[in-house]
PDB file of N, CA and C in Angstrom:
ATOM      1  N   MET A   1       0.837  -1.190   0.000  1.00  0.00           N
ATOM      2  CA  MET A   1       0.000   0.000   0.000  1.00  0.00           C
ATOM      3  C   MET A   1       0.878   1.248   0.000  1.00  0.00           C
ATOM      4  N   ARG A   2       0.609   2.138  -0.911  1.00  0.00           N
ATOM      5  CA  ARG A   2       1.387   3.368  -1.045  1.00  0.00           C
ATOM      6  C   ARG A   2       0.826   4.467  -0.170  1.00  0.00           C
ATOM      7  N   LYS A   3       1.752   5.268   0.366  1.00  0.00           N
ATOM      8  CA  LYS A   3       1.326   6.459   1.108  1.00  0.00           C
ATOM      9  C   LYS A   3       0.986   7.549   0.117  1.00  0.00           C
ATOM     10  N   LYS A   4       0.013   8.332   0.462  1.00  0.00           N
ATOM     11  CA  LYS A   4      -0.314   9.478  -0.376  1.00  0.00           C
ATOM     12  C   LYS A   4       0.703  10.572  -0.118  1.00  0.00           C
ATOM     13  N   VAL A   5       1.166  11.167  -1.208  1.00  0.00           N
ATOM     14  CA  VAL A   5       2.113  12.268  -1.101  1.00  0.00           C
ATOM     15  C   VAL A   5       1.358  13.544  -1.452  1.00  0.00           C
ATOM     16  N   ALA A   6       1.497  14.519  -0.571  1.00  0.00           N
ATOM     17  CA  ALA A   6       0.820  15.793  -0.817  1.00  0.00           C
ATOM     18  C   ALA A   6       1.428  16.448  -2.042  1.00  0.00           C
ATOM     19  N   PRO A   7       0.605  16.988  -2.919  1.00  0.00           N
ATOM     20  CA  PRO A   7       1.152  17.660  -4.099  1.00  0.00           C
ATOM     21  C   PRO A   7       1.990  18.864  -3.677  1.00  0.00           C
ATOM     22  N   MET A   8       3.108  19.000  -4.322  1.00  0.00           N
ATOM     23  CA  MET A   8       4.007  20.086  -3.967  1.00  0.00           C
ATOM     24  C   MET A   8       3.626  21.349  -4.726  1.00  0.00           C
ATOM     25  N   ASP A   9       3.653  22.421  -4.032  1.00  0.00           N
ATOM     26  CA  ASP A   9       3.365  23.716  -4.638  1.00  0.00           C
ATOM     27  C   ASP A   9       4.494  24.046  -5.614  1.00  0.00           C
ATOM     28  N   LYS A  10       4.173  24.215  -6.879  1.00  0.00           N
ATOM     29  CA  LYS A  10       5.189  24.472  -7.911  1.00  0.00           C
ATOM     30  C   LYS A  10       5.954  25.762  -7.644  1.00  0.00           C
ATOM     31  N   LYS A  11       5.295  26.763  -7.121  1.00  0.00           N
ATOM     32  CA  LYS A  11       5.955  28.028  -6.797  1.00  0.00           C
ATOM     33  C   LYS A  11       6.995  27.804  -5.694  1.00  0.00           C
ATOM     34  N   LEU A  12       6.633  27.020  -4.701  1.00  0.00           N
ATOM     35  CA  LEU A  12       7.553  26.726  -3.604  1.00  0.00           C
ATOM     36  C   LEU A  12       8.772  25.969  -4.134  1.00  0.00           C
ATOM     37  N   LEU A  13       8.547  25.000  -4.973  1.00  0.00           N
ATOM     38  CA  LEU A  13       9.638  24.228  -5.556  1.00  0.00           C
ATOM     39  C   LEU A  13      10.527  25.127  -6.420  1.00  0.00           C
ATOM     40  N   SER A  14       9.934  25.994  -7.208  1.00  0.00           N
ATOM     41  CA  SER A  14      10.686  26.918  -8.041  1.00  0.00           C
ATOM     42  C   SER A  14      11.529  27.866  -7.185  1.00  0.00           C
ATOM     43  N   ASP A  15      10.937  28.378  -6.117  1.00  0.00           N
ATOM     44  CA  ASP A  15      11.674  29.268  -5.205  1.00  0.00           C
ATOM     45  C   ASP A  15      12.848  28.533  -4.560  1.00  0.00           C
ATOM     46  N   TYR A  16      12.638  27.283  -4.198  1.00  0.00           N
ATOM     47  CA  TYR A  16      13.695  26.477  -3.578  1.00  0.00           C
ATOM     48  C   TYR A  16      14.858  26.274  -4.555  1.00  0.00           C
ATOM     49  N   ILE A  17      14.534  25.944  -5.799  1.00  0.00           N
ATOM     50  CA  ILE A  17      15.569  25.740  -6.815  1.00  0.00           C
ATOM     51  C   ILE A  17      16.337  27.040  -7.056  1.00  0.00           C
ATOM     52  N   ASP A  18      15.619  28.163  -7.123  1.00  0.00           N
ATOM     53  CA  ASP A  18      16.274  29.463  -7.295  1.00  0.00           C
ATOM     54  C   ASP A  18      17.199  29.775  -6.112  1.00  0.00           C
ATOM     55  N   ALA A  19      16.745  29.464  -4.908  1.00  0.00           N
ATOM     56  CA  ALA A  19      17.559  29.720  -3.718  1.00  0.00           C
ATOM     57  C   ALA A  19      18.822  28.867  -3.731  1.00  0.00           C
ATOM     58  N   CYS A  20      18.702  27.615  -4.146  1.00  0.00           N
ATOM     59  CA  CYS A  20      19.871  26.733  -4.233  1.00  0.00           C
ATOM     60  C   CYS A  20      20.884  27.279  -5.239  1.00  0.00           C
ATOM     61  N   GLU A  21      20.414  27.762  -6.360  1.00  0.00           N
ATOM     62  CA  GLU A  21      21.293  28.331  -7.380  1.00  0.00           C
ATOM     63  C   GLU A  21      21.981  29.594  -6.855  1.00  0.00           C
ATOM     64  N   LEU A  22      21.231  30.424  -6.161  1.00  0.00           N
ATOM     65  CA  LEU A  22      21.802  31.640  -5.583  1.00  0.00           C
ATOM     66  C   LEU A  22      22.900  31.292  -4.572  1.00  0.00           C
ATOM     67  N   ILE A  23      22.674  30.265  -3.780  1.00  0.00           N
ATOM     68  CA  ILE A  23      23.685  29.824  -2.811  1.00  0.00           C
ATOM     69  C   ILE A  23      24.943  29.360  -3.542  1.00  0.00           C
ATOM     70  N   ARG A  24      24.788  28.568  -4.595  1.00  0.00           N
ATOM     71  CA  ARG A  24      25.949  28.106  -5.373  1.00  0.00           C
ATOM     72  C   ARG A  24      26.733  29.284  -5.954  1.00  0.00           C
ATOM     73  N   GLU A  25      26.019  30.246  -6.526  1.00  0.00           N
ATOM     74  CA  GLU A  25      26.681  31.413  -7.111  1.00  0.00           C
ATOM     75  C   GLU A  25      27.412  32.224  -6.043  1.00  0.00           C
ATOM     76  N   THR A  26      26.785  32.391  -4.896  1.00  0.00           N
ATOM     77  CA  THR A  26      27.398  33.140  -3.797  1.00  0.00           C
ATOM     78  C   THR A  26      28.654  32.440  -3.297  1.00  0.00           C
ATOM     79  N   GLU A  27      28.595  31.111  -3.180  1.00  0.00           N
ATOM     80  CA  GLU A  27      29.771  30.348  -2.746  1.00  0.00           C
ATOM     81  C   GLU A  27      30.911  30.495  -3.747  1.00  0.00           C
ATOM     82  N   GLN A  28      30.594  30.503  -5.049  1.00  0.00           N
ATOM     83  CA  GLN A  28      31.622  30.703  -6.076  1.00  0.00           C
ATOM     84  C   GLN A  28      32.248  32.086  -5.964  1.00  0.00           C
ATOM     85  N   GLN A  29      31.427  33.089  -5.740  1.00  0.00           N
ATOM     86  CA  GLN A  29      31.945  34.450  -5.583  1.00  0.00           C
ATOM     87  C   GLN A  29      32.852  34.548  -4.363  1.00  0.00           C
ATOM     88  N   ILE A  30      32.464  33.906  -3.276  1.00  0.00           N
ATOM     89  CA  ILE A  30      33.281  33.914  -2.062  1.00  0.00           C
ATOM     90  C   ILE A  30      34.628  33.266  -2.339  1.00  0.00           C
ATOM     91  N   ARG A  31      34.629  32.115  -3.036  1.00  0.00           N
ATOM     92  CA  ARG A  31      35.896  31.451  -3.367  1.00  0.00           C
ATOM     93  C   ARG A  31      36.783  32.342  -4.227  1.00  0.00           C
ATOM     94  N   ARG A  32      36.187  33.004  -5.235  1.00  0.00           N
ATOM     95  CA  ARG A  32      36.975  33.892  -6.096  1.00  0.00           C
ATOM     96  C   ARG A  32      37.575  35.048  -5.294  1.00  0.00           C
ATOM     97  N   LEU A  33      36.777  35.629  -4.399  1.00  0.00           N
ATOM     98  CA  LEU A  33      37.275  36.737  -3.585  1.00  0.00           C
ATOM     99  C   LEU A  33      38.380  36.279  -2.637  1.00  0.00           C
ATOM    100  N   GLN A  34      38.228  35.076  -2.074  1.00  0.00           N
ATOM    101  CA  GLN A  34      39.263  34.552  -1.184  1.00  0.00           C
ATOM    102  C   GLN A  34      40.559  34.315  -1.951  1.00  0.00           C
ATOM    103  N   GLU A  35      40.459  33.799  -3.172  1.00  0.00           N
ATOM    104  CA  GLU A  35      41.657  33.584  -3.998  1.00  0.00           C
ATOM    105  C   GLU A  35      42.317  34.916  -4.326  1.00  0.00           C
ATOM    106  N   LYS A  36      41.508  35.908  -4.673  1.00  0.00           N
ATOM    107  CA  LYS A  36      42.049  37.228  -4.996  1.00  0.00           C
ATOM    108  C   LYS A  36      42.720  37.847  -3.768  1.00  0.00           C
ATOM    109  N   GLN A  37      42.092  37.699  -2.612  1.00  0.00           N
ATOM    110  CA  GLN A  37      42.658  38.223  -1.377  1.00  0.00           C
ATOM    111  C   GLN A  37      43.991  37.545  -1.071  1.00  0.00           C
ATOM    112  N   SER A  38      44.054  36.247  -1.286  1.00  0.00           N
ATOM    113  CA  SER A  38      45.278  35.499  -1.051  1.00  0.00           C
ATOM    114  C   SER A  38      46.391  35.985  -1.978  1.00  0.00           C
ATOM    115  N   GLU A  39      46.061  36.209  -3.250  1.00  0.00           N
ATOM    116  CA  GLU A  39      47.046  36.719  -4.209  1.00  0.00           C
ATOM    117  C   GLU A  39      47.540  38.098  -3.788  1.00  0.00           C
ATOM    118  N   THR A  40      46.629  38.957  -3.355  1.00  0.00           N
ATOM    119  CA  THR A  40      46.994  40.305  -2.935  1.00  0.00           C
ATOM    120  C   THR A  40      47.909  40.244  -1.718  1.00  0.00           C
ATOM    121  N   THR A  41      47.599  39.374  -0.781  1.00  0.00           N
ATOM    122  CA  THR A  41      48.426  39.217   0.411  1.00  0.00           C
ATOM    123  C   THR A  41      49.814  38.717   0.037  1.00  0.00           C
ATOM    124  N   GLN A  42      49.880  37.741  -0.860  1.00  0.00           N
ATOM    125  CA  GLN A  42      51.177  37.210  -1.296  1.00  0.00           C
ATOM    126  C   GLN A  42      51.999  38.294  -1.988  1.00  0.00           C
ATOM    127  N   ASP A  43      51.358  39.112  -2.815  1.00  0.00           N
ATOM    128  CA  ASP A  43      52.059  40.202  -3.492  1.00  0.00           C
ATOM    129  C   ASP A  43      52.607  41.202  -2.470  1.00  0.00           C
ATOM    130  N   SER A  44      51.811  41.516  -1.468  1.00  0.00           N
ATOM    131  CA  SER A  44      52.247  42.455  -0.432  1.00  0.00           C
ATOM    132  C   SER A  44      53.445  41.906   0.323  1.00  0.00           C
ATOM    133  N   VAL A  45      53.410  40.610   0.636  1.00  0.00           N
ATOM    134  CA  VAL A  45      54.517  39.987   1.354  1.00  0.00           C
ATOM    135  C   VAL A  45      55.771  39.998   0.491  1.00  0.00           C
ATOM    136  N   ARG A  46      55.623  39.712  -0.792  1.00  0.00           N
ATOM    137  CA  ARG A  46      56.782  39.736  -1.699  1.00  0.00           C
ATOM    138  C   ARG A  46      57.398  41.129  -1.760  1.00  0.00           C
ATOM    139  N   ARG A  47      56.555  42.142  -1.901  1.00  0.00           N
ATOM    140  CA  ARG A  47      57.064  43.515  -1.955  1.00  0.00           C
ATOM    141  C   ARG A  47      57.750  43.887  -0.654  1.00  0.00           C
ATOM    142  N   ALA A  48      57.169  43.482   0.465  1.00  0.00           N
ATOM    143  CA  ALA A  48      57.751  43.791   1.767  1.00  0.00           C
ATOM    144  C   ALA A  48      59.108  43.114   1.913  1.00  0.00           C
ATOM    145  N   SER A  49      59.233  41.888   1.428  1.00  0.00           N
ATOM    146  CA  SER A  49      60.510  41.182   1.546  1.00  0.00           C
ATOM    147  C   SER A  49      61.555  41.793   0.624  1.00  0.00           C
ATOM    148  N   LEU A  50      61.148  42.348  -0.517  1.00  0.00           N
ATOM    149  CA  LEU A  50      62.081  43.023  -1.410  1.00  0.00           C
ATOM    150  C   LEU A  50      62.588  44.324  -0.793  1.00  0.00           C
ATOM    151  N   CYS A  51      61.728  44.942  -0.015  1.00  0.00           N
ATOM    152  CA  CYS A  51      62.054  46.247   0.558  1.00  0.00           C
ATOM    153  C   CYS A  51      62.729  46.135   1.925  1.00  0.00           C
ATOM    154  N   ALA A  52      62.764  44.984   2.513  1.00  0.00           N
ATOM    155  CA  ALA A  52      63.297  44.831   3.871  1.00  0.00           C
ATOM    156  C   ALA A  52      64.752  45.279   3.912  1.00  0.00           C
ATOM    157  N   GLY A  53      65.013  46.205   4.818  1.00  0.00           N
ATOM    158  CA  GLY A  53      66.374  46.652   5.050  1.00  0.00           C
ATOM    159  C   GLY A  53      66.921  47.609   4.007  1.00  0.00           C
ATOM    160  N   SER A  54      66.116  48.046   3.072  1.00  0.00           N
ATOM    161  CA  SER A  54      66.615  48.988   2.073  1.00  0.00           C
ATOM    162  C   SER A  54      65.551  50.027   1.774  1.00  0.00           C
ATOM    163  N   LEU A  55      65.949  51.019   1.063  1.00  0.00           N
ATOM    164  CA  LEU A  55      65.002  52.046   0.650  1.00  0.00           C
ATOM    165  C   LEU A  55      64.028  51.427  -0.366  1.00  0.00           C
ATOM    166  N   CYS A  56      62.785  51.507  -0.091  1.00  0.00           N
ATOM    167  CA  CYS A  56      61.787  50.859  -0.935  1.00  0.00           C
ATOM    168  C   CYS A  56      61.116  51.884  -1.844  1.00  0.00           C
ATOM    169  N   LEU A  57      61.129  51.596  -3.116  1.00  0.00           N
ATOM    170  CA  LEU A  57      60.485  52.480  -4.080  1.00  0.00           C
ATOM    171  C   LEU A  57      59.146  51.905  -4.553  1.00  0.00           C
ATOM    172  N   HIS A  58      58.744  50.779  -3.994  1.00  0.00           N
ATOM    173  CA  HIS A  58      57.520  50.098  -4.430  1.00  0.00           C
ATOM    174  C   HIS A  58      56.274  50.628  -3.740  1.00  0.00           C
ATOM    175  N   ARG A  59      56.430  51.496  -2.788  1.00  0.00           N
ATOM    176  CA  ARG A  59      55.256  51.961  -2.035  1.00  0.00           C
ATOM    177  C   ARG A  59      54.581  53.099  -2.698  1.00  0.00           C
TER     178      ARG A  59
END
């Protein structure tokens, strides 16, 4: 004997799918920003190490 399944509201399902997609896109943006931040930090560290103990013209 099968249980009856309540019909799902199509609008609710559509909203859920849209929300899932928005979450995926947001997570991708966060990863890209974190990678960019990491690159910027590495560049700053490299410049600082080049300038250590000498007159720095990179600033």
